[in-house]
Coordinates of C-alpha atoms in Angstrom, one line a residue:
X1 CA 0.0 0.0 0.0
X2 CA 1.5 3.3 -1.0
X3 CA 0.9 6.4 1.1
X4 CA 1.3 10.0 0.1
X5 CA 4.4 11.0 1.9
X6 CA 3.1 14.6 2.4
X7 CA 0.0 13.3 4.2
X8 CA -0.2 14.2 7.9
X9 CA 0.5 11.8 10.8
X10 CA -1.9 11.2 13.6
X11 CA -0.1 10.3 16.8
X12 CA -2.6 9.0 19.4
X13 CA -1.6 8.6 23.1
X14 CA -4.0 6.2 24.7
X15 CA -5.3 6.7 28.2
X16 CA -8.2 7.7 30.3
X17 CA -9.3 11.3 30.8
X18 CA -9.5 12.8 34.3
X19 CA -7.0 13.7 37.1
X20 CA -7.6 10.4 38.9
X21 CA -6.1 8.4 36.0
X22 CA -3.3 10.8 35.1
X23 CA -0.4 8.9 36.7
X24 CA -1.8 5.3 36.0
X25 CA 0.3 2.8 34.0
X26 CA -2.6 2.7 31.5
X27 CA -2.0 6.4 30.8
X28 CA 1.6 6.2 29.6
X29 CA 0.3 7.0 26.1
X30 CA -1.0 10.4 27.4
X31 CA 2.4 11.0 29.1
X32 CA 4.2 10.5 25.8
X33 CA 1.7 12.7 23.9
X34 CA 2.2 15.4 26.5
X35 CA 5.9 15.4 26.1
X36 CA 5.7 15.5 22.3
X37 CA 3.3 18.5 22.5
X38 CA 5.9 20.3 24.7
X39 CA 8.6 19.5 22.1
X40 CA 6.6 21.0 19.3
X41 CA 5.6 24.0 21.4
X42 CA 1.9 23.3 21.4
X43 CA -0.9 23.1 24.0
X44 CA -3.7 20.5 23.8
X45 CA -7.1 21.9 23.0
X46 CA -10.5 20.4 22.4
X47 CA -11.0 19.0 18.9
X48 CA -13.9 20.4 16.9
X49 CA -14.9 17.2 15.3
X50 CA -14.0 14.5 17.8
X51 CA -14.2 13.7 21.5
X52 CA -10.4 14.3 21.9
X53 CA -7.8 16.9 22.7
X54 CA -5.4 17.7 19.9
X55 CA -2.2 19.7 19.1
X56 CA -1.1 20.4 15.5
X57 CA 2.5 21.0 14.6
X58 CA 5.6 19.6 12.8
X59 CA 8.2 17.0 13.8
X60 CA 11.6 16.6 12.3
X61 CA 14.4 18.7 10.8
X62 CA 13.7 21.3 8.1
X63 CA 13.5 19.7 4.7
X64 CA 12.0 16.5 3.2
X65 CA 11.9 14.7 6.6
X66 CA 9.8 17.4 8.2
X67 CA 6.3 16.0 8.9
X68 CA 3.0 17.6 9.8
X69 CA 1.5 15.8 12.8
X70 CA -1.6 15.9 14.9
X71 CA -1.1 14.7 18.4
X72 CA -4.3 13.4 20.0
X73 CA -5.6 12.2 23.4
X74 CA -9.0 10.6 23.1
X75 CA -11.4 11.9 25.9
X76 CA -13.7 8.9 25.6
X77 CA -12.2 6.5 28.0
X78 CA -9.8 3.8 26.8
X79 CA -12.3 1.2 25.7
X80 CA -14.0 3.7 23.3
X81 CA -10.9 5.1 21.7
X82 CA -11.8 4.0 18.2
X83 CA -14.6 6.6 17.7
X84 CA -12.5 9.7 18.4
X85 CA -9.5 8.3 16.4
X86 CA -11.7 7.5 13.4
X87 CA -13.3 11.0 13.5
X88 CA -9.8 12.6 13.6
X89 CA -8.6 10.4 10.8
X90 CA -11.5 11.4 8.6
X91 CA -11.3 15.1 9.6
X92 CA -7.6 15.5 8.9
X93 CA -7.6 13.0 6.0
X94 CA -4.9 10.8 7.5
X95 CA -4.1 7.5 5.9
X96 CA -4.4 4.6 8.3
X97 CA -0.7 3.8 7.8
X98 CA 0.1 7.2 9.2
X99 CA -1.7 6.6 12.5
X100 CA 0.5 5.8 15.5
X101 CA -1.0 4.5 18.8
X102 CA 1.2 4.9 21.8
X103 CA 0.1 2.5 24.6
X104 CA 1.0 0.5 27.6
X105 CA 2.0 -3.2 27.0
X106 CA 1.8 -5.9 29.7
X107 CA 3.9 -8.5 27.9
X108 CA 7.0 -6.3 27.7
X109 CA 9.4 -5.5 30.6
X110 CA 9.0 -2.1 32.2
X111 CA 10.4 0.7 30.1
X112 CA 11.2 -1.5 27.0
X113 CA 9.7 -0.4 23.7
X114 CA 8.5 -2.4 20.7
X115 CA 7.4 -0.7 17.5
X116 CA 5.3 -2.4 14.9
X117 CA 2.7 -2.0 12.1
X118 CA -0.5 -4.0 12.4
X119 CA -1.1 -7.1 14.5
X120 CA -3.5 -8.1 17.3
X121 CA -4.7 -6.1 20.3
X122 CA -3.3 -8.5 22.9
X123 CA -6.3 -7.8 25.1
X124 CA -5.7 -4.1 25.2
X125 CA -9.1 -2.3 25.2
X126 CA -7.8 0.8 23.5
X127 CA -6.3 -1.1 20.6
X128 CA -9.4 -3.4 20.4
X129 CA -11.6 -0.3 20.0
X130 CA -9.3 1.2 17.3
X131 CA -9.0 -2.0 15.3
X132 CA -12.8 -2.6 15.4
X133 CA -13.3 1.0 14.1
X134 CA -10.8 1.1 11.3
X135 CA -8.9 -2.2 10.9
X136 CA -5.4 -3.1 12.3
X137 CA -3.1 -1.5 9.8
X138 CA -1.8 1.3 12.0
X139 CA 1.5 1.7 13.8
X140 CA 1.9 0.9 17.5
X141 CA 4.6 2.1 19.9
X142 CA 4.3 -0.4 22.7
X143 CA 5.6 0.8 26.1
X144 CA 6.3 -2.0 28.5
X145 CA 4.8 -1.9 31.9
X146 CA 5.5 -5.6 32.8
X147 CA 3.0 -8.1 34.4
X148 CA 1.1 -7.6 37.6
X149 CA 2.8 -9.0 40.7
X150 CA 1.4 -12.0 42.5
X151 CA -2.3 -12.5 41.9
X152 CA -3.1 -8.9 41.2
X153 CA -5.8 -8.6 38.5
X154 CA -4.6 -7.0 35.2
X155 CA -7.4 -4.3 35.5
X156 CA -6.2 -3.3 38.9
X157 CA -2.6 -3.2 37.9
X158 CA -3.0 -1.0 34.8
X159 CA -5.2 1.4 36.7
X160 CA -2.7 1.9 39.5
X161 CA 0.0 4.6 39.4
X162 CA 3.6 3.6 38.6
X163 CA 5.4 2.5 41.8
X164 CA 7.9 4.8 43.4
X165 CA 10.8 2.7 42.1
X166 CA 9.3 2.8 38.6
X167 CA 8.8 6.6 38.8
X168 CA 12.6 7.1 39.2
X169 CA 13.1 6.0 35.6
X170 CA 9.7 7.0 34.2
X171 CA 10.8 10.4 32.7
X172 CA 13.7 8.7 31.0
X173 CA 11.5 6.0 29.4
X174 CA 8.8 8.5 28.4
X175 CA 11.5 10.6 26.8
X176 CA 12.8 7.6 24.9
X177 CA 9.3 6.6 23.7
X178 CA 8.8 10.2 22.4
X179 CA 12.2 9.9 20.5
X180 CA 11.0 6.6 19.0
X181 CA 7.7 8.2 17.8
X182 CA 9.7 11.0 16.2
X183 CA 12.1 8.5 14.5
X184 CA 9.2 6.4 13.2
X185 CA 7.5 9.5 11.7
X186 CA 10.6 11.0 10.1
X187 CA 12.7 8.0 9.3
X188 CA 10.3 5.1 8.9
X189 CA 9.5 1.9 10.9
X190 CA 12.6 -0.2 10.1
X191 CA 15.0 2.6 11.2
X192 CA 12.9 3.2 14.4
X193 CA 12.7 -0.5 15.2
X194 CA 16.5 -1.0 14.9
X195 CA 17.1 2.0 17.1
X196 CA 14.5 1.5 19.8
X197 CA 13.1 -2.0 19.9
X198 CA 14.4 -3.7 23.0

């Protein structure tokens, strides 16, 4: 599938809206989106056509690698992310191959990253909703949060804040994830995978 290189990119940080969720493991996608918005000098504002907050800007060096991007945080709760993302895709005319979902991933060690195009949702409700709404052919930046300790339920684990030990390294890992997103958008998936997949 060929995609117009000049088409914008839609970078979606997945999470739940509201201050009570802000520091949860499940909201690491929002954290990465917030950092990217700082980097491009923008502030999130309510989208006109979707239940989401958005920032528009550019990523990459001047020249052919410079990309127009829309950063988005769906405000619909995680398990309904597909609706806002599809509305933004249609409004900004973004090809599905130019959509990047940044999300927490249980099956990867804390802080490790894996980038890929397409695939299953691995039980992640945000991805499940997006795939149901528009198919699976979008990019994912999977941010490892590890498995719950002992017999803790997955739902309880992802809706808890990062532990104090994890928080010591969280800023570094979020920074690295933002770097990976920028590399993916400006240099392509293979380059980003070889630089950031761990």
